[in-house]
Tab-separated table of N, CA and C in Angstrom:
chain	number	residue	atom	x	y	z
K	21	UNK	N	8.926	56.134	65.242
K	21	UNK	CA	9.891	55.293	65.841
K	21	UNK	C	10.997	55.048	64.858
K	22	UNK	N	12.133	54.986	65.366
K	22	UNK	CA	13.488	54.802	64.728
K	22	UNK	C	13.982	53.661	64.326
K	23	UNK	N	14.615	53.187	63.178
K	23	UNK	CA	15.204	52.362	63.171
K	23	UNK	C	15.740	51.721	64.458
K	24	UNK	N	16.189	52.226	65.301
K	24	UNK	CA	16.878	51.679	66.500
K	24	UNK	C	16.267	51.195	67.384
K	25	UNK	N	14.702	51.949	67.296
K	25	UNK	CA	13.632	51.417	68.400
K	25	UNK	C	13.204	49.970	67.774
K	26	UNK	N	13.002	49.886	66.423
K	26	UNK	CA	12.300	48.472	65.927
K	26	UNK	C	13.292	47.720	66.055
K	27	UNK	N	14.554	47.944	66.068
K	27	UNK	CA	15.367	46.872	66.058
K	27	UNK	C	15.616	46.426	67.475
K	28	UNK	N	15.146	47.476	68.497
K	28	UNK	CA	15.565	47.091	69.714
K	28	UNK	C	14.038	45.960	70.425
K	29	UNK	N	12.858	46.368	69.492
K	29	UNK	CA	11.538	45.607	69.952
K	29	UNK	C	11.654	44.397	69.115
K	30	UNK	N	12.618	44.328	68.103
K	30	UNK	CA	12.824	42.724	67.677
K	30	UNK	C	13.379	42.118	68.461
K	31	UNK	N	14.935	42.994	69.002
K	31	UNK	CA	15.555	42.064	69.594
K	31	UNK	C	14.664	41.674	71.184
K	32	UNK	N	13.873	42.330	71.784
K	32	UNK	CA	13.360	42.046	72.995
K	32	UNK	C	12.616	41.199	72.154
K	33	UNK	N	11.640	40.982	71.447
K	33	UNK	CA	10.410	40.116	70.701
K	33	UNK	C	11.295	38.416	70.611
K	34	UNK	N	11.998	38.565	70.725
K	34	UNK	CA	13.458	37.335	70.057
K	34	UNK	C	13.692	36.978	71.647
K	35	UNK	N	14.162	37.658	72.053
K	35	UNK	CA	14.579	37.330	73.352
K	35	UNK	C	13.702	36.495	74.672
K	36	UNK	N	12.030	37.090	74.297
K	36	UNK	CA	11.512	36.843	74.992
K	36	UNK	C	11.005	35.478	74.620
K	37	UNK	N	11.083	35.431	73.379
K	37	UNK	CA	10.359	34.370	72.556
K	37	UNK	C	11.522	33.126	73.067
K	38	UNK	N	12.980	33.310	72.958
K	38	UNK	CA	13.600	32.350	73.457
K	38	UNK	C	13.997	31.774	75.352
K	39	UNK	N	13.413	33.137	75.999
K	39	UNK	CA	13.253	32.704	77.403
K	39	UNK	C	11.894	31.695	77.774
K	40	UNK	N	10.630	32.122	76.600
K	40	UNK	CA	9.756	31.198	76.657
K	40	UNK	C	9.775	29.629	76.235
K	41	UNK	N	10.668	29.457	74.890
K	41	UNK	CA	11.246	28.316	74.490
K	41	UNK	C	11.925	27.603	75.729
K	42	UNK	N	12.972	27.954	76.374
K	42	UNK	CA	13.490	27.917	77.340
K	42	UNK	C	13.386	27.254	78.228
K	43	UNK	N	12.289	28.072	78.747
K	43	UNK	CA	11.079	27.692	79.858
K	43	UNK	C	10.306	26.093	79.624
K	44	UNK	N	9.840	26.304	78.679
K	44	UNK	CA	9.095	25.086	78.463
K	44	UNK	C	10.177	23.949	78.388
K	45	UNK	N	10.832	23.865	77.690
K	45	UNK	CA	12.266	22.837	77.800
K	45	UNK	C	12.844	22.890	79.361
K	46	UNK	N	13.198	23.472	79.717
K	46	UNK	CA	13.715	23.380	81.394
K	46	UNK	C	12.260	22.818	82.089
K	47	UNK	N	11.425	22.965	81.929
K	47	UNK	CA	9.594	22.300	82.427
K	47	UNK	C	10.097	21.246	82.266
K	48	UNK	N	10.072	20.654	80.911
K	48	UNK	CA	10.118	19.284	80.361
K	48	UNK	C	11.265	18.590	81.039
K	49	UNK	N	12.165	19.224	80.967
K	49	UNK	CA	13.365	18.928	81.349
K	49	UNK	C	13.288	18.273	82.863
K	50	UNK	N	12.589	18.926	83.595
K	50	UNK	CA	12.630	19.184	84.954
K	50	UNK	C	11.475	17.575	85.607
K	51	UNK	N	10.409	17.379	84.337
K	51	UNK	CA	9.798	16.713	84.399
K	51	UNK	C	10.377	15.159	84.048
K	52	UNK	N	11.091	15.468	83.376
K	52	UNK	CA	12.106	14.211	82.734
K	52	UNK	C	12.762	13.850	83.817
K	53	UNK	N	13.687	14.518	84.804
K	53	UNK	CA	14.363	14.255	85.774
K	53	UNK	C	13.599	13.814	86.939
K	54	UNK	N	12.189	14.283	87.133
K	54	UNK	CA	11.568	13.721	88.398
K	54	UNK	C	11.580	11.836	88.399
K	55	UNK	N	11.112	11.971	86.673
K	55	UNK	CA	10.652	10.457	86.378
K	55	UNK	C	12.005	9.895	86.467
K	56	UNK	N	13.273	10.338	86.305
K	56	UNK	CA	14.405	9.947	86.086
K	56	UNK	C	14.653	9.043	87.394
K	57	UNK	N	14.728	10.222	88.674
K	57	UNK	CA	14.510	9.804	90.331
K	57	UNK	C	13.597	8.600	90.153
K	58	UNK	N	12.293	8.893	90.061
K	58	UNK	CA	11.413	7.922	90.381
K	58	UNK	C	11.999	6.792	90.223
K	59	UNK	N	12.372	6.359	88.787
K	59	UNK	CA	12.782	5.285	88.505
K	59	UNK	C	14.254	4.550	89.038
K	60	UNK	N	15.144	5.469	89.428
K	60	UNK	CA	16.437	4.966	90.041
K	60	UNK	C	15.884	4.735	91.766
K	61	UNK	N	15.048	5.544	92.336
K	61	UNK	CA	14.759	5.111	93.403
K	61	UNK	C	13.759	3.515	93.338
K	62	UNK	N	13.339	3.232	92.452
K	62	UNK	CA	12.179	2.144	92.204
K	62	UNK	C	13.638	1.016	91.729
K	63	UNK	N	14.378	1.433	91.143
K	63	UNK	CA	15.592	0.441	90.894
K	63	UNK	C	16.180	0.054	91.897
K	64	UNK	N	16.652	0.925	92.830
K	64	UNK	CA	17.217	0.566	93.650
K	64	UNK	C	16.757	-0.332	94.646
K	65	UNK	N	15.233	-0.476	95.071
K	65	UNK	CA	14.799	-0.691	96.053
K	65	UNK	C	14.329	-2.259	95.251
K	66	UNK	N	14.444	-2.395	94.406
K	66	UNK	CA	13.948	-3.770	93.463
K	66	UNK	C	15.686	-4.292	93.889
K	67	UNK	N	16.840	-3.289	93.841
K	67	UNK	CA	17.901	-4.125	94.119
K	67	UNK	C	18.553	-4.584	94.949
K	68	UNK	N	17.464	-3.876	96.157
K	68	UNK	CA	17.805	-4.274	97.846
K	68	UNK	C	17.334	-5.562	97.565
K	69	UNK	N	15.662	-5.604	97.301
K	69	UNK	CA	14.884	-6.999	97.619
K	69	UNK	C	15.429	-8.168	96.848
K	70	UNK	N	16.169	-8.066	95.449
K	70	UNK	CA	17.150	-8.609	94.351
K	70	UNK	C	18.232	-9.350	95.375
K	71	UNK	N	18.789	-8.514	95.953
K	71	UNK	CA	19.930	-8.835	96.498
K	71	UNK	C	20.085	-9.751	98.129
K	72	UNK	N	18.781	-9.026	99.124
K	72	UNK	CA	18.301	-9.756	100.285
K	72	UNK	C	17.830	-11.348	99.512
K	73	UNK	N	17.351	-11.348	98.547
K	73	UNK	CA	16.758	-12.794	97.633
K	73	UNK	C	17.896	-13.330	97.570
K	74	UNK	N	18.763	-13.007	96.971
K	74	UNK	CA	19.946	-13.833	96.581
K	74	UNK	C	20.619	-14.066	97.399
K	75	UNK	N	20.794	-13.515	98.401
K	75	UNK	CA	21.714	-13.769	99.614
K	75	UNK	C	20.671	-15.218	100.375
K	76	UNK	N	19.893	-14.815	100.574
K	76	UNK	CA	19.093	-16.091	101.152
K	76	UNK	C	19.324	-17.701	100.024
K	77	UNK	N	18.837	-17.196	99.059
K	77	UNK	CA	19.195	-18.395	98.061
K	77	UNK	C	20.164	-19.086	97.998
K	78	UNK	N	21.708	-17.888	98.091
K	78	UNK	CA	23.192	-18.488	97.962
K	78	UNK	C	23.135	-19.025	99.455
K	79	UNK	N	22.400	-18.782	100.345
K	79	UNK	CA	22.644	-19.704	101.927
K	79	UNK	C	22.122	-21.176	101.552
K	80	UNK	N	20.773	-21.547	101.055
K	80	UNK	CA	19.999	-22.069	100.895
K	80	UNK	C	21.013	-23.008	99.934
K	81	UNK	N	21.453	-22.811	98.781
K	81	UNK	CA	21.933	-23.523	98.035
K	81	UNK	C	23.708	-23.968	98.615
K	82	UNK	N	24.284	-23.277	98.967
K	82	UNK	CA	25.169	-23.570	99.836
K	82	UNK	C	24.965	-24.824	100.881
K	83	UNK	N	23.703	-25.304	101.798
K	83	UNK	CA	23.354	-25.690	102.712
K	83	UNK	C	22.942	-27.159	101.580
K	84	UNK	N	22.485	-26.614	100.789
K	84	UNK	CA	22.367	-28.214	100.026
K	84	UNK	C	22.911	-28.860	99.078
K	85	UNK	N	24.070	-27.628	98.504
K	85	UNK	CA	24.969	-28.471	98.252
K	85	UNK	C	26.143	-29.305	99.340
K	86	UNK	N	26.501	-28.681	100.231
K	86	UNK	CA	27.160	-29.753	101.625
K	86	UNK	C	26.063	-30.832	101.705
K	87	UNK	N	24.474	-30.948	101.756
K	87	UNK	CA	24.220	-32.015	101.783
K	87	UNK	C	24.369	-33.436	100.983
K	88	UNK	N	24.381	-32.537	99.272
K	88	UNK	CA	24.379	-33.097	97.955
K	88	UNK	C	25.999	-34.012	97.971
K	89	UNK	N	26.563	-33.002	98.199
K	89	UNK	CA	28.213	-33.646	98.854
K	89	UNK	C	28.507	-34.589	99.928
K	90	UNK	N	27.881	-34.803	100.689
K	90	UNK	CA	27.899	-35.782	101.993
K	90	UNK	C	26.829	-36.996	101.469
K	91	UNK	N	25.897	-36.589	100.520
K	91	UNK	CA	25.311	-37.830	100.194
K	91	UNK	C	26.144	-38.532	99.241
K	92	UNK	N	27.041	-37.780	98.278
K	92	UNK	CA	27.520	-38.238	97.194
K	92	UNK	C	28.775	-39.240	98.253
K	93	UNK	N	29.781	-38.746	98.919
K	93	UNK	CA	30.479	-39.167	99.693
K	93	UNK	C	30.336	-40.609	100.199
K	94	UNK	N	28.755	-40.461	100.677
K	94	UNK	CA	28.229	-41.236	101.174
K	94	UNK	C	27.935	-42.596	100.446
K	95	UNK	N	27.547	-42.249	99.373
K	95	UNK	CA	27.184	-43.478	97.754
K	95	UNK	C	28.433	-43.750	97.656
K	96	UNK	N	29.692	-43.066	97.213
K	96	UNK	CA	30.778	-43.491	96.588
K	96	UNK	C	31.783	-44.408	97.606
K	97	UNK	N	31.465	-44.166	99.209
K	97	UNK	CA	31.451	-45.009	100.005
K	97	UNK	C	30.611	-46.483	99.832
K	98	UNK	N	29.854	-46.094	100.401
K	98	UNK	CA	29.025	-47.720	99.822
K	98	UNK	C	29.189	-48.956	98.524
K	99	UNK	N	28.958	-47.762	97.226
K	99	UNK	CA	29.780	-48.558	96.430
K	99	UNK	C	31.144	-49.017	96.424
K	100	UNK	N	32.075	-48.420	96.866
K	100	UNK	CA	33.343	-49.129	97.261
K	100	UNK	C	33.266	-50.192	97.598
K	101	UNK	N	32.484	-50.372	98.935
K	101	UNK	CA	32.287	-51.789	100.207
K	101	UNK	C	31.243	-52.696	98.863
K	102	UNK	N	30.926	-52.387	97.769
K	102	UNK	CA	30.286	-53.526	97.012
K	102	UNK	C	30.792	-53.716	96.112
K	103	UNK	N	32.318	-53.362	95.743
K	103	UNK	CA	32.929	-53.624	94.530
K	103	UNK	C	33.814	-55.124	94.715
K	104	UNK	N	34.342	-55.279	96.291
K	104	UNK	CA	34.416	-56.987	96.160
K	104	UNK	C	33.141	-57.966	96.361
K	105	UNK	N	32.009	-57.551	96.581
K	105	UNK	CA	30.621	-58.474	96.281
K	105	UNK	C	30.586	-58.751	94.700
K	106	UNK	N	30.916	-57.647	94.072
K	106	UNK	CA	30.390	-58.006	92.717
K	106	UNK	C	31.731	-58.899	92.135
K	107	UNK	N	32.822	-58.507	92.989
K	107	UNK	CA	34.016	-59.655	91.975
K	107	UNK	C	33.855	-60.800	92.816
K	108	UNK	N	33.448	-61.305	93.948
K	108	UNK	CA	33.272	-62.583	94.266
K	108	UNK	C	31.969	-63.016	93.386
K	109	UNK	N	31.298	-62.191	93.020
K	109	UNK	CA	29.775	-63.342	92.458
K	109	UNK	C	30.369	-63.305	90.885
K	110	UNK	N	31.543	-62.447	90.240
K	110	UNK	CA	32.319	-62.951	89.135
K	110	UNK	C	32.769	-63.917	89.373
K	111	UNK	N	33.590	-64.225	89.852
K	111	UNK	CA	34.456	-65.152	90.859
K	111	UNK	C	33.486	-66.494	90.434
K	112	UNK	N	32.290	-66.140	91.842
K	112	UNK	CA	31.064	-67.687	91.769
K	112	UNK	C	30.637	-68.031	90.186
K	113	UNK	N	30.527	-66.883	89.453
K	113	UNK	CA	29.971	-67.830	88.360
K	113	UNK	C	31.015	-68.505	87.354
K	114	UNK	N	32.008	-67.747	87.518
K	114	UNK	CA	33.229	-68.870	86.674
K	114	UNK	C	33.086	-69.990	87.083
K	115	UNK	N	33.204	-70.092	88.634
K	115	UNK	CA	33.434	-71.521	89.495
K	115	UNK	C	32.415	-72.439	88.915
K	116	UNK	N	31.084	-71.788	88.972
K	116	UNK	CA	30.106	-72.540	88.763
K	116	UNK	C	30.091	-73.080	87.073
K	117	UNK	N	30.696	-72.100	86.246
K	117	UNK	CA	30.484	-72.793	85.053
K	117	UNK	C	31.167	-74.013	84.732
K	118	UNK	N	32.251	-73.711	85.596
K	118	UNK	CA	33.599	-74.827	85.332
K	118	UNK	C	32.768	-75.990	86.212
K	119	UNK	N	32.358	-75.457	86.993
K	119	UNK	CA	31.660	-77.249	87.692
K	119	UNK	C	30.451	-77.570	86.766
K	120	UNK	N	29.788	-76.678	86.044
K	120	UNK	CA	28.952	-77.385	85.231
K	120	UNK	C	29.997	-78.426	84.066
K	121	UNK	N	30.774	-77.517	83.467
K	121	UNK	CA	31.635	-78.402	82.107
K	121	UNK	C	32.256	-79.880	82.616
K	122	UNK	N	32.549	-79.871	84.160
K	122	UNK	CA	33.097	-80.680	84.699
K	122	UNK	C	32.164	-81.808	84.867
K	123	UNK	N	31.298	-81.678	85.635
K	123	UNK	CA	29.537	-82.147	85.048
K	123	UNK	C	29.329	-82.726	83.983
K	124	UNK	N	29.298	-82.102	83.299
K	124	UNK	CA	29.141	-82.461	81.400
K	124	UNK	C	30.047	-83.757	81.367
K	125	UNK	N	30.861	-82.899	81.293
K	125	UNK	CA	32.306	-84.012	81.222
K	125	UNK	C	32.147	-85.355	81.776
K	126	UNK	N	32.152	-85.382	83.089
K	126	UNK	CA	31.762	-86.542	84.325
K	126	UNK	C	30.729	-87.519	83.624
K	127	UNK	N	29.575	-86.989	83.197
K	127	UNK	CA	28.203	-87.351	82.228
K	127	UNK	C	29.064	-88.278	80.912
K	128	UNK	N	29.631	-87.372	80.451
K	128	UNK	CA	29.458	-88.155	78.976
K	128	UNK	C	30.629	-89.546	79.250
K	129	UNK	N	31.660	-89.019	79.867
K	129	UNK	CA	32.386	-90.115	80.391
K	129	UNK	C	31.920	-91.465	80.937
K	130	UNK	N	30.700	-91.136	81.660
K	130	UNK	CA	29.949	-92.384	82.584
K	130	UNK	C	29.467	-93.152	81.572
K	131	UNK	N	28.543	-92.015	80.660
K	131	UNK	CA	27.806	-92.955	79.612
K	131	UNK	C	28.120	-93.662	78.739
K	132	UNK	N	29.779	-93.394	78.494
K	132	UNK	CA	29.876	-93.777	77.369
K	132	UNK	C	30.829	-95.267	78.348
K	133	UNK	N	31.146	-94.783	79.187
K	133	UNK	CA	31.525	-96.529	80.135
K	133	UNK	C	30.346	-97.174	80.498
K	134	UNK	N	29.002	-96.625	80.606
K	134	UNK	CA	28.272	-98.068	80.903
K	134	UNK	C	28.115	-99.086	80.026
K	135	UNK	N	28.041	-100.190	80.452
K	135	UNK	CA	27.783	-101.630	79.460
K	135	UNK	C	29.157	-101.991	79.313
K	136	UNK	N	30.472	-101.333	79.344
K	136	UNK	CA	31.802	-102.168	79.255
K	136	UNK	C	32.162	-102.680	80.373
K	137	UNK	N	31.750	-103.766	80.491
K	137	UNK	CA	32.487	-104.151	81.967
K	137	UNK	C	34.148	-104.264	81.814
K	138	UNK	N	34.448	-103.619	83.093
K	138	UNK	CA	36.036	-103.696	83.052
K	138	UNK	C	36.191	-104.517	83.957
K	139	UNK	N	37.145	-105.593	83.805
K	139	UNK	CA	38.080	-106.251	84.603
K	139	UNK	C	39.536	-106.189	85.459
K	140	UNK	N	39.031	-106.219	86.178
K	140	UNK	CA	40.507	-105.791	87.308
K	140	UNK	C	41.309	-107.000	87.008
K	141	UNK	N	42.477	-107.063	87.502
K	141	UNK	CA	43.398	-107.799	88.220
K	141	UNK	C	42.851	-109.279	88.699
K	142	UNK	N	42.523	-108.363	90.405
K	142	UNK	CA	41.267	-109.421	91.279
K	142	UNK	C	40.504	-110.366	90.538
K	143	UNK	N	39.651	-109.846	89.668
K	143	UNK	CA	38.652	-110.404	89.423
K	143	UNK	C	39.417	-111.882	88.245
K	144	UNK	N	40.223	-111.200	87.401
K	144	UNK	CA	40.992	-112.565	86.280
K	144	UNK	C	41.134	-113.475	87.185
K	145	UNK	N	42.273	-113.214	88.381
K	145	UNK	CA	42.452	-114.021	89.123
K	145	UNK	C	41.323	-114.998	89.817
K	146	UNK	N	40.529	-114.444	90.010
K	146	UNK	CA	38.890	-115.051	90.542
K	146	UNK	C	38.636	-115.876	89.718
K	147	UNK	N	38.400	-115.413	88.576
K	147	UNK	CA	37.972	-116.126	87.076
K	147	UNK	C	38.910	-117.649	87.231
K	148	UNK	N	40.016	-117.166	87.002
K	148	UNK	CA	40.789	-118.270	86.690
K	148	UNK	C	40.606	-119.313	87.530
K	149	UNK	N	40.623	-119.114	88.815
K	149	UNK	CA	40.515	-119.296	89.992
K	149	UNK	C	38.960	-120.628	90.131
K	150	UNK	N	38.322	-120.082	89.619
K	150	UNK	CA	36.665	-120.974	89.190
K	150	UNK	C	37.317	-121.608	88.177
K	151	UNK	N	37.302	-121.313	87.291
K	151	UNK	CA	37.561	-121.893	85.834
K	151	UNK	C	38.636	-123.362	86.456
K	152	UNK	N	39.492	-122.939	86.577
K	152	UNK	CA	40.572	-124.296	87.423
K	152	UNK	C	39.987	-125.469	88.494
K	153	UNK	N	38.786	-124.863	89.412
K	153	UNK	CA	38.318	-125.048	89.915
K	153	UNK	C	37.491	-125.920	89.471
K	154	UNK	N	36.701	-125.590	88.271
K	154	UNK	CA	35.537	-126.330	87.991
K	154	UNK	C	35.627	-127.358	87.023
K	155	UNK	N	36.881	-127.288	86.520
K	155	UNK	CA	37.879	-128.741	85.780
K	155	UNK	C	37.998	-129.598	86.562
K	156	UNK	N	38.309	-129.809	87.877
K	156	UNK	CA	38.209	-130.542	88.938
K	156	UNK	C	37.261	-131.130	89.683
K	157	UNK	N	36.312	-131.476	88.659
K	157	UNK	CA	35.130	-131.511	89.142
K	157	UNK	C	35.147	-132.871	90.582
K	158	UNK	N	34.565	-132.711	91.220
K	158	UNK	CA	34.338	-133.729	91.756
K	158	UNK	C	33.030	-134.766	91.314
K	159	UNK	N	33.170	-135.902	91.201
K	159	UNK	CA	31.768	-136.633	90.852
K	159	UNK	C	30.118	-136.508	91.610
K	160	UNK	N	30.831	-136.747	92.841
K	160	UNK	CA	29.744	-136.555	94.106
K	160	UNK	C	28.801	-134.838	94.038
K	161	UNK	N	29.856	-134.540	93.559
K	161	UNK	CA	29.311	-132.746	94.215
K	161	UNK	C	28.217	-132.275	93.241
K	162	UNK	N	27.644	-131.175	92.952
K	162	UNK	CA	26.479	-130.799	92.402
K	162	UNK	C	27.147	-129.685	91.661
K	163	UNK	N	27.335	-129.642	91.054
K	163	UNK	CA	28.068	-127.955	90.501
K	163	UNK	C	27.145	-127.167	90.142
K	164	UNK	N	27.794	-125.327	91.050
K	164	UNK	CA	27.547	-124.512	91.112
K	164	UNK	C	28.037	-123.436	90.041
K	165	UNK	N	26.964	-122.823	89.448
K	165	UNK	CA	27.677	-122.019	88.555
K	165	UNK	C	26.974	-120.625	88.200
K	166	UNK	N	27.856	-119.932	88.986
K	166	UNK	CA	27.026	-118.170	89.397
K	166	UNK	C	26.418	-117.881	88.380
K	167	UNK	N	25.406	-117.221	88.331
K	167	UNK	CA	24.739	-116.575	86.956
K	167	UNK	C	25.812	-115.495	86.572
K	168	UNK	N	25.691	-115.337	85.474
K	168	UNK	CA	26.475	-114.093	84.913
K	168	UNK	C	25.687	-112.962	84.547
K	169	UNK	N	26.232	-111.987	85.118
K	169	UNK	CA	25.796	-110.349	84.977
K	169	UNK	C	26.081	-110.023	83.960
K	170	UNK	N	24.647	-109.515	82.938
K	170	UNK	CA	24.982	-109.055	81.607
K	170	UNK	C	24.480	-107.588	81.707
K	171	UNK	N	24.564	-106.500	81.974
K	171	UNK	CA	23.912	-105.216	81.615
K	171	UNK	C	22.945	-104.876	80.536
K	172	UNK	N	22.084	-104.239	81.228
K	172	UNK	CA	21.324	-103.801	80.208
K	172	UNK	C	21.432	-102.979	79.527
K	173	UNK	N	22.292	-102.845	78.482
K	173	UNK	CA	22.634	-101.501	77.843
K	173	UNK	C	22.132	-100.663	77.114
K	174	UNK	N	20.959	-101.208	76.729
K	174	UNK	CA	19.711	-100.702	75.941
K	174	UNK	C	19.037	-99.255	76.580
K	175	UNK	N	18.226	-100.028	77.716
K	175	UNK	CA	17.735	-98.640	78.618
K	175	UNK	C	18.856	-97.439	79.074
K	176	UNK	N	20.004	-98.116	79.137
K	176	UNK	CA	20.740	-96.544	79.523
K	176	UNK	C	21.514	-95.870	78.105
K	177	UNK	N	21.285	-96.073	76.987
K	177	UNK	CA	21.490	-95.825	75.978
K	177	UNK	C	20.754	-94.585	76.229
K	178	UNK	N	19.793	-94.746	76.454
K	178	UNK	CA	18.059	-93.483	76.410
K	178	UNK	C	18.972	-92.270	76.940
K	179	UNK	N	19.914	-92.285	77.907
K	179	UNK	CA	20.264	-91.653	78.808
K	179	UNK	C	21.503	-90.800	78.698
K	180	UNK	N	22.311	-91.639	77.351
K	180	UNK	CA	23.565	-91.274	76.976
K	180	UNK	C	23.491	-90.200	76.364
K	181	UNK	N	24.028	-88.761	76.246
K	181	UNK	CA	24.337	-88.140	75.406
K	181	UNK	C	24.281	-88.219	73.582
K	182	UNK	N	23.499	-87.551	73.184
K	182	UNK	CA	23.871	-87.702	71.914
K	182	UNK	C	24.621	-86.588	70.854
K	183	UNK	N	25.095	-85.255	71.485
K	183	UNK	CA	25.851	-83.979	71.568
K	183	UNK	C	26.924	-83.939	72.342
K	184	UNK	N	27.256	-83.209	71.908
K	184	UNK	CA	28.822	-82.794	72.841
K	184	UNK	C	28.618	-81.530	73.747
K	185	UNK	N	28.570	-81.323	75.165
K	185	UNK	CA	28.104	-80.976	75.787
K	185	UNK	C	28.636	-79.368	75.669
K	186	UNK	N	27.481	-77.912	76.239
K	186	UNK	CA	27.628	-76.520	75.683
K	186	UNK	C	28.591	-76.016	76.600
K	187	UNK	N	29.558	-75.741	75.731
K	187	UNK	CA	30.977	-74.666	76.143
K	187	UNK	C	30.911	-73.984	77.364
K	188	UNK	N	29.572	-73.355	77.605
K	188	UNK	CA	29.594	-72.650	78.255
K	188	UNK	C	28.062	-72.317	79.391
K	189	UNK	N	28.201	-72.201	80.408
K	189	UNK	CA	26.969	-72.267	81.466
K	189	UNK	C	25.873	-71.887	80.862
K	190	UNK	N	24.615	-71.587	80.597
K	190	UNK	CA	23.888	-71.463	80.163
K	190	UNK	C	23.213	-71.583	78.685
K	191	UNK	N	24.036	-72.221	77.938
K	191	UNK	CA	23.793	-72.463	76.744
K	191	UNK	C	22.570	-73.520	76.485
K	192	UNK	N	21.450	-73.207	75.780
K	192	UNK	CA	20.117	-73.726	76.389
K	192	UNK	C	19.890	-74.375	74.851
K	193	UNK	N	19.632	-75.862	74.422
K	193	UNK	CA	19.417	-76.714	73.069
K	193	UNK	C	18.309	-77.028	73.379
K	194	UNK	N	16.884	-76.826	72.568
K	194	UNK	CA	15.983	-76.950	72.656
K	194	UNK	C	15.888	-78.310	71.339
K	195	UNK	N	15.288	-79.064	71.633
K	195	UNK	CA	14.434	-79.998	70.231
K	195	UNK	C	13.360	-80.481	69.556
C-alpha cells in the first residue's frame, strides 16, 4: 500500500472518528432540547395557573379595597358629626371649672362675712328709733327689751377656709 492509500485510511479513520464525536453531541444535544421543551412547556402552564391566580386575586382585592374605602368614608364621616360633641364637652368643662372657682370664691367670701353683722340704713334708724324710745320711759309701763342676737362665731369658724382656694377644677389637697 502507498503512501496515498494510508493517508487516504487516516483521513477516512479521522473522519469517521469525527462523524462519531458528532453523533454523540447532536444525541446529547437533542436530549438537552427535549428537557429544554419539557421545561418551557411546564413553565408555561405554571404561568397560565400564575396568571388565572392573579387575576382572581386582583378581583378579590379590588372588591375589598372599595369596601376598605366606603368603610374609611364611612369613619371619617362619623367622626366629623363628633368633632362638635367633643368641643361642646371642651366648652362644658371650662364652664364647669369657672363655676367651681366661682364656688370657691362665693365660699370664702361667706365665711369670711359670717359673725360681722352688718347694719343697714333701716335697721340704725330702728335702733335709734328704740333707743329714743326707751328714754321716754313711761313710769306705769314694764319695759321691754329684745334680746340681742350675738352669733356664734366659733362653730362656723370649723367651716371657714383656711387656704386659698385651687386655681383650677380638680386640684385635689389631701391632709
Amino acid at each position: 500500500m502507498g503512501m496515498g492509500a494510508i493517508a487516504g485510511l487516516i483521513a477516512a479513520i479521522a473522519f469517521a472518528v469525527l462523524v462519531i464525536y458528532l453523533c454523540l453531541n447532536l444525541a446529547k444535544l437533542m436530549k438537552i432540547m427535549d428537557e429544554l421543551k419539557t421545561t418551557v412547556q411546564r413553565a408555561n402552564k405554571t404561568l397560565d395557573i400564575v396568571t388565572k391566580d392573579v387575576d382572581n386575586l386582583s378581583i378579590e382585592v379590588e372588591g375589598l379595597l372599595n369596601k376598605a374605602n366606603g368603610l374609611v368614608d364611612d369613619v371619617n364621616g362619623k367622626v366629623a358629626k363628633t368633632d362638635p360633641l367633643f368641643t361642646a364637652i371642651g366648652d362644658l368643662g371650662i364652664t364647669v371649672s369657672d363655676l367651681n372657682d366661682s364656688t370657691r370664691q362665693m365660699t370664702v367670701n361667706l365665711m369670711k362675712g359670717v359673725g360681722k353683722k352688718k347694719t343697714s340704713s333701716f335697721d340704725k334708724i330702728v335702733q335709734t328709733s328704740l333707743n329714743r324710745f326707751k328714754s321716754r320711759k313711761k313710769p306705769n309701763q314694764t319695759n321691754y327689751e329684745p334680746e340681742s342676737v350675738d352669733f356664734e362665731t366659733s362653730k362656723l369658724e370649723a367651716y371657714r377656709p383656711t387656704e386659698t382656694p385651687a386655681s383650677a377644677a380638680g386640684d385635689i389637697t389631701i391632709h
